[in-house]
Amino acid sequence: MTFIRQSRIVNRLLRRFPEDAFDLLAPILEPIDLPAKHSLVLPHKPIEHVCFLESGLASMVAESADGKSVEIRHIEGIAGYPVLLGVDRTPNSVFMQVPGHGLQVATENFLPILEHVEVRQLLLRYVHTCELQLAHTALAAAKFNMHQRLARWLLMCHDRLDGNDLALTHEFLALMLGVRRAGVTDELHILEGMHAIKSTRGNVRILNRDMLIEIAGGCYGVPEQEYDRLIENSPQPSTLPVHLNGIRHHHTF
């Protein structure tokens, strides 16, 4: 059995576990490769594992009864988090959009860790930030135009992936925005015309992050600031690496 050191953990949520709680969890964490399209949560099926993402990008997707679907949020901390609220399944699905790897643990073995008061408080704060991100996704859809919403999603992906090249397909971007692929192409051209990005087949390069933030306006930033306040700036158990879950340290979750 390989012992996983907390000082080597990239996942920001796990890095903030109290040391005694992490020591209980470490022996049952299983490293797992997460290829693109790998399912982490299946709709209406028992959540048998929770997974702390170390790299890559996962999407939570809502689907209507007649098969229409849209991405409602990125998963950056823990996939399967409904179990934190005593829920054993959900109508939503979670799967990998950009490949990576994570640390997986069986739900039945993870739930006893929640008896630790500080862990429970940390994870409930995390759930609050998830709800806030969902709220701002609804706000963006109702009150902001398409290229502002696209700028927001690209910023959120940029926050969670290494480097300025984002391996995002038009299919994925259409799922994020809830539009047809042709509409995505038009919106990417708008952002390219502003010299914020460079889009090629299966890749979006961020050229000017500050420009994207300006374009996104008020639909980006509030959930990220709340995550920093409640999670990122919480006391750390030890000196840890700067690299954050494929996530930049300047802000975001």
PDB file of C-alpha atoms in Angstrom:
ATOM      1  CA  MET A   1       0.000   0.000   0.000  1.00  0.00           C
ATOM      2  CA  THR A   2       1.408   3.378  -1.047  1.00  0.00           C
ATOM      3  CA  PHE A   3       1.227   6.053   1.629  1.00  0.00           C
ATOM      4  CA  ILE A   4       0.039   9.362   0.208  1.00  0.00           C
ATOM      5  CA  ARG A   5       1.678  12.376   1.825  1.00  0.00           C
ATOM      6  CA  GLN A   6      -0.490  15.432   2.352  1.00  0.00           C
ATOM      7  CA  SER A   7       2.419  17.673   1.379  1.00  0.00           C
ATOM      8  CA  ARG A   8       2.287  16.171  -2.115  1.00  0.00           C
ATOM      9  CA  ILE A   9      -1.457  16.607  -2.580  1.00  0.00           C
ATOM     10  CA  VAL A  10      -2.513  19.044  -5.294  1.00  0.00           C
ATOM     11  CA  ASN A  11      -6.265  19.117  -4.544  1.00  0.00           C
ATOM     12  CA  ARG A  12      -6.925  22.276  -2.555  1.00  0.00           C
ATOM     13  CA  LEU A  13      -9.709  20.736  -0.513  1.00  0.00           C
ATOM     14  CA  LEU A  14      -7.662  17.744   0.619  1.00  0.00           C
ATOM     15  CA  ARG A  15      -4.715  19.992   1.416  1.00  0.00           C
ATOM     16  CA  ARG A  16      -6.836  21.762   3.988  1.00  0.00           C
ATOM     17  CA  PHE A  17      -7.906  18.645   5.821  1.00  0.00           C
ATOM     18  CA  PRO A  18      -6.701  18.627   9.433  1.00  0.00           C
ATOM     19  CA  GLU A  19      -3.625  16.434   9.662  1.00  0.00           C
ATOM     20  CA  ASP A  20      -5.248  13.838  11.919  1.00  0.00           C
ATOM     21  CA  ALA A  21      -8.230  13.488   9.560  1.00  0.00           C
ATOM     22  CA  PHE A  22      -5.992  13.200   6.507  1.00  0.00           C
ATOM     23  CA  ASP A  23      -3.978  10.474   8.228  1.00  0.00           C
ATOM     24  CA  LEU A  24      -7.209   8.484   8.604  1.00  0.00           C
ATOM     25  CA  LEU A  25      -8.127   9.037   4.969  1.00  0.00           C
ATOM     26  CA  ALA A  26      -4.731   8.518   3.320  1.00  0.00           C
ATOM     27  CA  PRO A  27      -4.611   4.684   3.584  1.00  0.00           C
ATOM     28  CA  ILE A  28      -7.934   4.330   1.744  1.00  0.00           C
ATOM     29  CA  LEU A  29      -7.273   6.866  -1.039  1.00  0.00           C
ATOM     30  CA  GLU A  30      -6.757   5.140  -4.373  1.00  0.00           C
ATOM     31  CA  PRO A  31      -4.934   6.946  -7.225  1.00  0.00           C
ATOM     32  CA  ILE A  32      -6.998   6.745 -10.399  1.00  0.00           C
ATOM     33  CA  ASP A  33      -6.458   7.801 -14.003  1.00  0.00           C
ATOM     34  CA  LEU A  34      -9.358   9.834 -15.365  1.00  0.00           C
ATOM     35  CA  PRO A  35      -9.536   9.739 -19.178  1.00  0.00           C
ATOM     36  CA  ALA A  36     -11.857  12.033 -21.127  1.00  0.00           C
ATOM     37  CA  LYS A  37     -15.533  10.983 -20.890  1.00  0.00           C
ATOM     38  CA  HIS A  38     -14.862   8.881 -17.775  1.00  0.00           C
ATOM     39  CA  SER A  39     -18.014   8.918 -15.628  1.00  0.00           C
ATOM     40  CA  LEU A  40     -17.588   9.953 -12.009  1.00  0.00           C
ATOM     41  CA  VAL A  41     -21.290  10.153 -11.128  1.00  0.00           C
ATOM     42  CA  LEU A  42     -24.056   8.413 -13.073  1.00  0.00           C
ATOM     43  CA  PRO A  43     -27.582   9.882 -13.003  1.00  0.00           C
ATOM     44  CA  HIS A  44     -30.020   8.147 -10.656  1.00  0.00           C
ATOM     45  CA  LYS A  45     -27.374   5.588  -9.665  1.00  0.00           C
ATOM     46  CA  PRO A  46     -25.869   5.135  -6.186  1.00  0.00           C
ATOM     47  CA  ILE A  47     -22.732   7.239  -5.679  1.00  0.00           C
ATOM     48  CA  GLU A  48     -20.340   4.430  -4.814  1.00  0.00           C
ATOM     49  CA  HIS A  49     -17.144   6.523  -4.766  1.00  0.00           C
ATOM     50  CA  VAL A  50     -16.096  10.088  -4.183  1.00  0.00           C
ATOM     51  CA  CYS A  51     -13.106  11.377  -6.109  1.00  0.00           C
ATOM     52  CA  PHE A  52     -10.770  14.249  -5.246  1.00  0.00           C
ATOM     53  CA  LEU A  53      -9.541  15.668  -8.543  1.00  0.00           C
ATOM     54  CA  GLU A  54      -5.812  16.257  -8.766  1.00  0.00           C
ATOM     55  CA  SER A  55      -5.826  17.368 -12.408  1.00  0.00           C
ATOM     56  CA  GLY A  56      -8.083  17.539 -15.436  1.00  0.00           C
ATOM     57  CA  LEU A  57     -11.545  19.032 -15.754  1.00  0.00           C
ATOM     58  CA  ALA A  58     -14.870  17.441 -14.850  1.00  0.00           C
ATOM     59  CA  SER A  59     -18.351  18.679 -15.712  1.00  0.00           C
ATOM     60  CA  MET A  60     -21.639  18.360 -13.874  1.00  0.00           C
ATOM     61  CA  VAL A  61     -24.425  18.083 -16.443  1.00  0.00           C
ATOM     62  CA  ALA A  62     -28.180  18.429 -15.988  1.00  0.00           C
ATOM     63  CA  GLU A  63     -30.471  16.658 -18.452  1.00  0.00           C
ATOM     64  CA  SER A  64     -34.167  17.208 -19.017  1.00  0.00           C
ATOM     65  CA  ALA A  65     -36.752  14.454 -19.353  1.00  0.00           C
ATOM     66  CA  ASP A  66     -36.687  14.890 -23.148  1.00  0.00           C
ATOM     67  CA  GLY A  67     -32.906  14.644 -23.440  1.00  0.00           C
ATOM     68  CA  LYS A  68     -31.786  18.268 -23.501  1.00  0.00           C
ATOM     69  CA  SER A  69     -28.591  18.809 -21.508  1.00  0.00           C
ATOM     70  CA  VAL A  70     -26.345  21.618 -20.313  1.00  0.00           C
ATOM     71  CA  GLU A  71     -23.274  21.862 -18.144  1.00  0.00           C
ATOM     72  CA  ILE A  72     -24.184  23.528 -14.878  1.00  0.00           C
ATOM     73  CA  ARG A  73     -20.819  23.663 -13.150  1.00  0.00           C
ATOM     74  CA  HIS A  74     -17.237  22.465 -13.154  1.00  0.00           C
ATOM     75  CA  ILE A  75     -16.130  20.014 -10.497  1.00  0.00           C
ATOM     76  CA  GLU A  76     -12.869  21.173  -8.992  1.00  0.00           C
ATOM     77  CA  GLY A  77     -12.735  19.709  -5.511  1.00  0.00           C
ATOM     78  CA  ILE A  78     -14.663  16.496  -5.020  1.00  0.00           C
ATOM     79  CA  ALA A  79     -16.871  14.557  -7.417  1.00  0.00           C
ATOM     80  CA  GLY A  80     -19.782  12.876  -5.660  1.00  0.00           C
ATOM     81  CA  TYR A  81     -20.236  15.659  -3.134  1.00  0.00           C
ATOM     82  CA  PRO A  82     -24.030  15.076  -2.745  1.00  0.00           C
ATOM     83  CA  VAL A  83     -23.066  12.323  -0.274  1.00  0.00           C
ATOM     84  CA  LEU A  84     -21.893  15.106   2.058  1.00  0.00           C
ATOM     85  CA  LEU A  85     -25.567  16.061   2.429  1.00  0.00           C
ATOM     86  CA  GLY A  86     -26.800  12.539   3.063  1.00  0.00           C
ATOM     87  CA  VAL A  87     -27.863  12.014  -0.568  1.00  0.00           C
ATOM     88  CA  ASP A  88     -26.999   8.653  -2.126  1.00  0.00           C
ATOM     89  CA  ARG A  89     -27.767   9.565  -5.771  1.00  0.00           C
ATOM     90  CA  THR A  90     -28.598  12.511  -8.020  1.00  0.00           C
ATOM     91  CA  PRO A  91     -30.301  13.085 -11.402  1.00  0.00           C
ATOM     92  CA  ASN A  92     -27.176  14.956 -12.554  1.00  0.00           C
ATOM     93  CA  SER A  93     -24.160  13.303 -14.138  1.00  0.00           C
ATOM     94  CA  VAL A  94     -20.461  14.099 -13.714  1.00  0.00           C
ATOM     95  CA  PHE A  95     -17.809  13.101 -16.240  1.00  0.00           C
ATOM     96  CA  MET A  96     -14.346  14.149 -17.323  1.00  0.00           C
ATOM     97  CA  GLN A  97     -14.108  16.715 -20.107  1.00  0.00           C
ATOM     98  CA  VAL A  98     -10.307  17.052 -19.987  1.00  0.00           C
ATOM     99  CA  PRO A  99      -8.321  13.993 -18.856  1.00  0.00           C
ATOM    100  CA  GLY A 100      -6.450  13.980 -15.591  1.00  0.00           C
ATOM    101  CA  HIS A 101      -6.127  11.936 -12.448  1.00  0.00           C
ATOM    102  CA  GLY A 102      -7.519  11.880  -8.938  1.00  0.00           C
ATOM    103  CA  LEU A 103      -7.735  10.134  -5.597  1.00  0.00           C
ATOM    104  CA  GLN A 104     -10.781   7.922  -5.143  1.00  0.00           C
ATOM    105  CA  VAL A 105     -12.340   6.456  -2.020  1.00  0.00           C
ATOM    106  CA  ALA A 106     -15.417   4.268  -1.518  1.00  0.00           C
ATOM    107  CA  THR A 107     -18.329   6.300  -0.172  1.00  0.00           C
ATOM    108  CA  GLU A 108     -18.934   3.878   2.691  1.00  0.00           C
ATOM    109  CA  ASN A 109     -15.329   4.359   3.832  1.00  0.00           C
ATOM    110  CA  PHE A 110     -15.389   8.130   3.351  1.00  0.00           C
ATOM    111  CA  LEU A 111     -18.557   8.962   5.285  1.00  0.00           C
ATOM    112  CA  PRO A 112     -17.087   8.182   8.744  1.00  0.00           C
ATOM    113  CA  ILE A 113     -14.491  10.921   8.116  1.00  0.00           C
ATOM    114  CA  LEU A 114     -17.361  13.420   8.232  1.00  0.00           C
ATOM    115  CA  GLU A 115     -17.650  12.781  11.953  1.00  0.00           C
ATOM    116  CA  HIS A 116     -14.531  14.933  12.306  1.00  0.00           C
ATOM    117  CA  VAL A 117     -15.914  18.378  13.167  1.00  0.00           C
ATOM    118  CA  GLU A 118     -13.345  20.398  11.228  1.00  0.00           C
ATOM    119  CA  VAL A 119     -13.676  18.214   8.129  1.00  0.00           C
ATOM    120  CA  ARG A 120     -17.449  18.513   8.202  1.00  0.00           C
ATOM    121  CA  GLN A 121     -17.216  22.296   8.515  1.00  0.00           C
ATOM    122  CA  LEU A 122     -14.712  22.533   5.654  1.00  0.00           C
ATOM    123  CA  LEU A 123     -16.805  20.358   3.340  1.00  0.00           C
ATOM    124  CA  LEU A 124     -20.061  22.165   4.137  1.00  0.00           C
ATOM    125  CA  ARG A 125     -18.329  25.415   3.245  1.00  0.00           C
ATOM    126  CA  TYR A 126     -17.303  23.771   0.004  1.00  0.00           C
ATOM    127  CA  VAL A 127     -20.931  22.820  -0.711  1.00  0.00           C
ATOM    128  CA  HIS A 128     -21.881  26.474  -0.121  1.00  0.00           C
ATOM    129  CA  THR A 129     -19.397  27.551  -2.798  1.00  0.00           C
ATOM    130  CA  CYS A 130     -20.854  24.931  -5.174  1.00  0.00           C
ATOM    131  CA  GLU A 131     -24.340  26.377  -4.647  1.00  0.00           C
ATOM    132  CA  LEU A 132     -22.994  29.868  -5.240  1.00  0.00           C
ATOM    133  CA  GLN A 133     -21.393  28.837  -8.526  1.00  0.00           C
ATOM    134  CA  LEU A 134     -24.705  27.338  -9.645  1.00  0.00           C
ATOM    135  CA  ALA A 135     -26.490  30.555  -8.704  1.00  0.00           C
ATOM    136  CA  HIS A 136     -24.098  32.638 -10.775  1.00  0.00           C
ATOM    137  CA  THR A 137     -24.441  30.273 -13.720  1.00  0.00           C
ATOM    138  CA  ALA A 138     -28.180  30.997 -13.613  1.00  0.00           C
ATOM    139  CA  LEU A 139     -27.468  34.718 -13.257  1.00  0.00           C
ATOM    140  CA  ALA A 140     -25.118  34.652 -16.250  1.00  0.00           C
ATOM    141  CA  ALA A 141     -27.668  32.790 -18.390  1.00  0.00           C
ATOM    142  CA  ALA A 142     -30.446  35.244 -17.529  1.00  0.00           C
ATOM    143  CA  LYS A 143     -28.671  38.598 -17.535  1.00  0.00           C
ATOM    144  CA  PHE A 144     -25.499  38.392 -19.660  1.00  0.00           C
ATOM    145  CA  ASN A 145     -24.960  37.990 -23.373  1.00  0.00           C
ATOM    146  CA  MET A 146     -23.412  34.987 -25.049  1.00  0.00           C
ATOM    147  CA  HIS A 147     -19.832  36.189 -25.468  1.00  0.00           C
ATOM    148  CA  GLN A 148     -19.778  37.345 -21.821  1.00  0.00           C
ATOM    149  CA  ARG A 149     -20.925  33.890 -20.748  1.00  0.00           C
ATOM    150  CA  LEU A 150     -18.316  32.254 -22.970  1.00  0.00           C
ATOM    151  CA  ALA A 151     -15.611  34.480 -21.465  1.00  0.00           C
ATOM    152  CA  ARG A 152     -16.761  33.394 -17.986  1.00  0.00           C
ATOM    153  CA  TRP A 153     -16.607  29.679 -18.834  1.00  0.00           C
ATOM    154  CA  LEU A 154     -13.185  30.053 -20.453  1.00  0.00           C
ATOM    155  CA  LEU A 155     -11.893  31.838 -17.364  1.00  0.00           C
ATOM    156  CA  MET A 156     -13.252  29.070 -15.168  1.00  0.00           C
ATOM    157  CA  CYS A 157     -11.571  26.432 -17.340  1.00  0.00           C
ATOM    158  CA  HIS A 158      -8.339  28.460 -17.327  1.00  0.00           C
ATOM    159  CA  ASP A 159      -8.511  28.547 -13.532  1.00  0.00           C
ATOM    160  CA  ARG A 160      -8.605  24.760 -13.366  1.00  0.00           C
ATOM    161  CA  LEU A 161      -6.133  23.707 -16.066  1.00  0.00           C
ATOM    162  CA  ASP A 162      -2.384  24.160 -16.435  1.00  0.00           C
ATOM    163  CA  GLY A 163      -1.071  26.610 -18.989  1.00  0.00           C
ATOM    164  CA  ASN A 164      -2.843  28.841 -21.478  1.00  0.00           C
ATOM    165  CA  ASP A 165      -3.838  26.122 -23.948  1.00  0.00           C
ATOM    166  CA  LEU A 166      -7.233  24.670 -23.092  1.00  0.00           C
ATOM    167  CA  ALA A 167      -8.080  21.370 -24.798  1.00  0.00           C
ATOM    168  CA  LEU A 168     -11.733  22.272 -25.299  1.00  0.00           C
ATOM    169  CA  THR A 169     -13.809  21.045 -28.215  1.00  0.00           C
ATOM    170  CA  HIS A 170     -16.653  23.006 -29.789  1.00  0.00           C
ATOM    171  CA  GLU A 171     -18.938  20.214 -28.577  1.00  0.00           C
ATOM    172  CA  PHE A 172     -17.907  20.880 -24.982  1.00  0.00           C
ATOM    173  CA  LEU A 173     -18.223  24.653 -25.363  1.00  0.00           C
ATOM    174  CA  ALA A 174     -21.714  24.182 -26.806  1.00  0.00           C
ATOM    175  CA  LEU A 175     -22.610  22.043 -23.782  1.00  0.00           C
ATOM    176  CA  MET A 176     -21.268  24.741 -21.456  1.00  0.00           C
ATOM    177  CA  LEU A 177     -23.341  27.467 -23.078  1.00  0.00           C
ATOM    178  CA  GLY A 178     -26.412  25.439 -23.983  1.00  0.00           C
ATOM    179  CA  VAL A 179     -26.211  26.446 -27.665  1.00  0.00           C
ATOM    180  CA  ARG A 180     -25.528  24.772 -30.995  1.00  0.00           C
ATOM    181  CA  ARG A 181     -21.943  24.289 -32.156  1.00  0.00           C
ATOM    182  CA  ALA A 182     -22.390  26.861 -34.924  1.00  0.00           C
ATOM    183  CA  GLY A 183     -23.255  29.438 -32.271  1.00  0.00           C
ATOM    184  CA  VAL A 184     -20.057  28.611 -30.380  1.00  0.00           C
ATOM    185  CA  THR A 185     -17.974  29.299 -33.487  1.00  0.00           C
ATOM    186  CA  ASP A 186     -19.563  32.737 -33.848  1.00  0.00           C
ATOM    187  CA  GLU A 187     -18.893  33.612 -30.203  1.00  0.00           C
ATOM    188  CA  LEU A 188     -15.285  32.423 -30.393  1.00  0.00           C
ATOM    189  CA  HIS A 189     -14.779  34.697 -33.392  1.00  0.00           C
ATOM    190  CA  ILE A 190     -16.003  37.635 -31.304  1.00  0.00           C
ATOM    191  CA  LEU A 191     -13.447  36.915 -28.581  1.00  0.00           C
ATOM    192  CA  GLU A 192     -10.735  36.378 -31.191  1.00  0.00           C
ATOM    193  CA  GLY A 193     -11.576  39.745 -32.696  1.00  0.00           C
ATOM    194  CA  MET A 194     -10.960  41.284 -29.286  1.00  0.00           C
ATOM    195  CA  HIS A 195      -7.544  39.517 -29.182  1.00  0.00           C
ATOM    196  CA  ALA A 196      -8.480  37.693 -25.971  1.00  0.00           C
ATOM    197  CA  ILE A 197      -8.089  34.143 -27.347  1.00  0.00           C
ATOM    198  CA  LYS A 198      -6.906  32.096 -30.315  1.00  0.00           C
ATOM    199  CA  SER A 199      -9.189  29.211 -31.241  1.00  0.00           C
ATOM    200  CA  THR A 200      -8.097  26.189 -33.260  1.00  0.00           C
ATOM    201  CA  ARG A 201      -9.601  22.732 -33.649  1.00  0.00           C
ATOM    202  CA  GLY A 202      -9.968  21.203 -30.189  1.00  0.00           C
ATOM    203  CA  ASN A 203      -8.011  23.989 -28.469  1.00  0.00           C
ATOM    204  CA  VAL A 204      -8.510  27.487 -27.142  1.00  0.00           C
ATOM    205  CA  ARG A 205      -5.414  29.501 -26.271  1.00  0.00           C
ATOM    206  CA  ILE A 206      -5.799  32.287 -23.741  1.00  0.00           C
ATOM    207  CA  LEU A 207      -3.944  35.321 -25.071  1.00  0.00           C
ATOM    208  CA  ASN A 208      -5.157  37.994 -22.656  1.00  0.00           C
ATOM    209  CA  ARG A 209      -6.759  36.869 -19.396  1.00  0.00           C
ATOM    210  CA  ASP A 210      -7.348  40.428 -18.230  1.00  0.00           C
ATOM    211  CA  MET A 211      -9.285  41.097 -21.416  1.00  0.00           C
ATOM    212  CA  LEU A 212     -11.452  38.021 -20.781  1.00  0.00           C
ATOM    213  CA  ILE A 213     -12.186  39.260 -17.257  1.00  0.00           C
ATOM    214  CA  GLU A 214     -13.173  42.635 -18.678  1.00  0.00           C
ATOM    215  CA  ILE A 215     -15.428  40.971 -21.269  1.00  0.00           C
ATOM    216  CA  ALA A 216     -17.072  38.695 -18.690  1.00  0.00           C
ATOM    217  CA  GLY A 217     -17.882  41.674 -16.519  1.00  0.00           C
ATOM    218  CA  GLY A 218     -19.942  40.964 -13.424  1.00  0.00           C
ATOM    219  CA  CYS A 219     -20.750  37.349 -14.290  1.00  0.00           C
ATOM    220  CA  TYR A 220     -17.277  36.191 -13.195  1.00  0.00           C
ATOM    221  CA  GLY A 221     -15.530  36.617  -9.861  1.00  0.00           C
ATOM    222  CA  VAL A 222     -17.994  36.508  -6.969  1.00  0.00           C
ATOM    223  CA  PRO A 223     -17.997  32.691  -6.460  1.00  0.00           C
ATOM    224  CA  GLU A 224     -14.211  32.656  -6.919  1.00  0.00           C
ATOM    225  CA  GLN A 225     -13.759  35.285  -4.209  1.00  0.00           C
ATOM    226  CA  GLU A 226     -16.041  33.354  -1.865  1.00  0.00           C
ATOM    227  CA  TYR A 227     -14.026  30.170  -2.415  1.00  0.00           C
ATOM    228  CA  ASP A 228     -10.833  32.057  -1.618  1.00  0.00           C
ATOM    229  CA  ARG A 229     -12.411  33.446   1.557  1.00  0.00           C
ATOM    230  CA  LEU A 230     -13.785  30.162   2.869  1.00  0.00           C
ATOM    231  CA  ILE A 231     -11.406  27.523   1.473  1.00  0.00           C
ATOM    232  CA  GLU A 232      -8.233  28.940  -0.026  1.00  0.00           C
ATOM    233  CA  ASN A 233      -7.523  31.265   2.903  1.00  0.00           C
ATOM    234  CA  SER A 234      -8.426  28.760   5.603  1.00  0.00           C
ATOM    235  CA  PRO A 235      -5.533  27.590   7.800  1.00  0.00           C
ATOM    236  CA  GLN A 236      -3.224  25.146   6.044  1.00  0.00           C
ATOM    237  CA  PRO A 237      -1.876  22.052   7.766  1.00  0.00           C
ATOM    238  CA  SER A 238       1.660  22.501   6.480  1.00  0.00           C
ATOM    239  CA  THR A 239       3.857  24.177   3.894  1.00  0.00           C
ATOM    240  CA  LEU A 240       2.486  23.051   0.530  1.00  0.00           C
ATOM    241  CA  PRO A 241       3.391  23.421  -3.144  1.00  0.00           C
ATOM    242  CA  VAL A 242       2.186  26.436  -5.071  1.00  0.00           C
ATOM    243  CA  HIS A 243       0.625  24.319  -7.859  1.00  0.00           C
ATOM    244  CA  LEU A 244      -3.086  23.993  -7.162  1.00  0.00           C
ATOM    245  CA  ASN A 245      -5.188  21.149  -8.618  1.00  0.00           C
ATOM    246  CA  GLY A 246      -4.433  22.383 -12.058  1.00  0.00           C
ATOM    247  CA  ILE A 247      -5.873  25.548 -10.579  1.00  0.00           C
ATOM    248  CA  ARG A 248      -4.144  28.889 -10.456  1.00  0.00           C
ATOM    249  CA  HIS A 249      -3.397  30.372  -7.075  1.00  0.00           C
ATOM    250  CA  HIS A 250      -4.556  33.892  -7.924  1.00  0.00           C
ATOM    251  CA  HIS A 251      -8.239  33.064  -7.502  1.00  0.00           C
ATOM    252  CA  THR A 252     -10.864  30.464  -8.294  1.00  0.00           C
ATOM    253  CA  PHE A 253     -11.949  27.111  -7.058  1.00  0.00           C
TER     254      PHE A 253
END
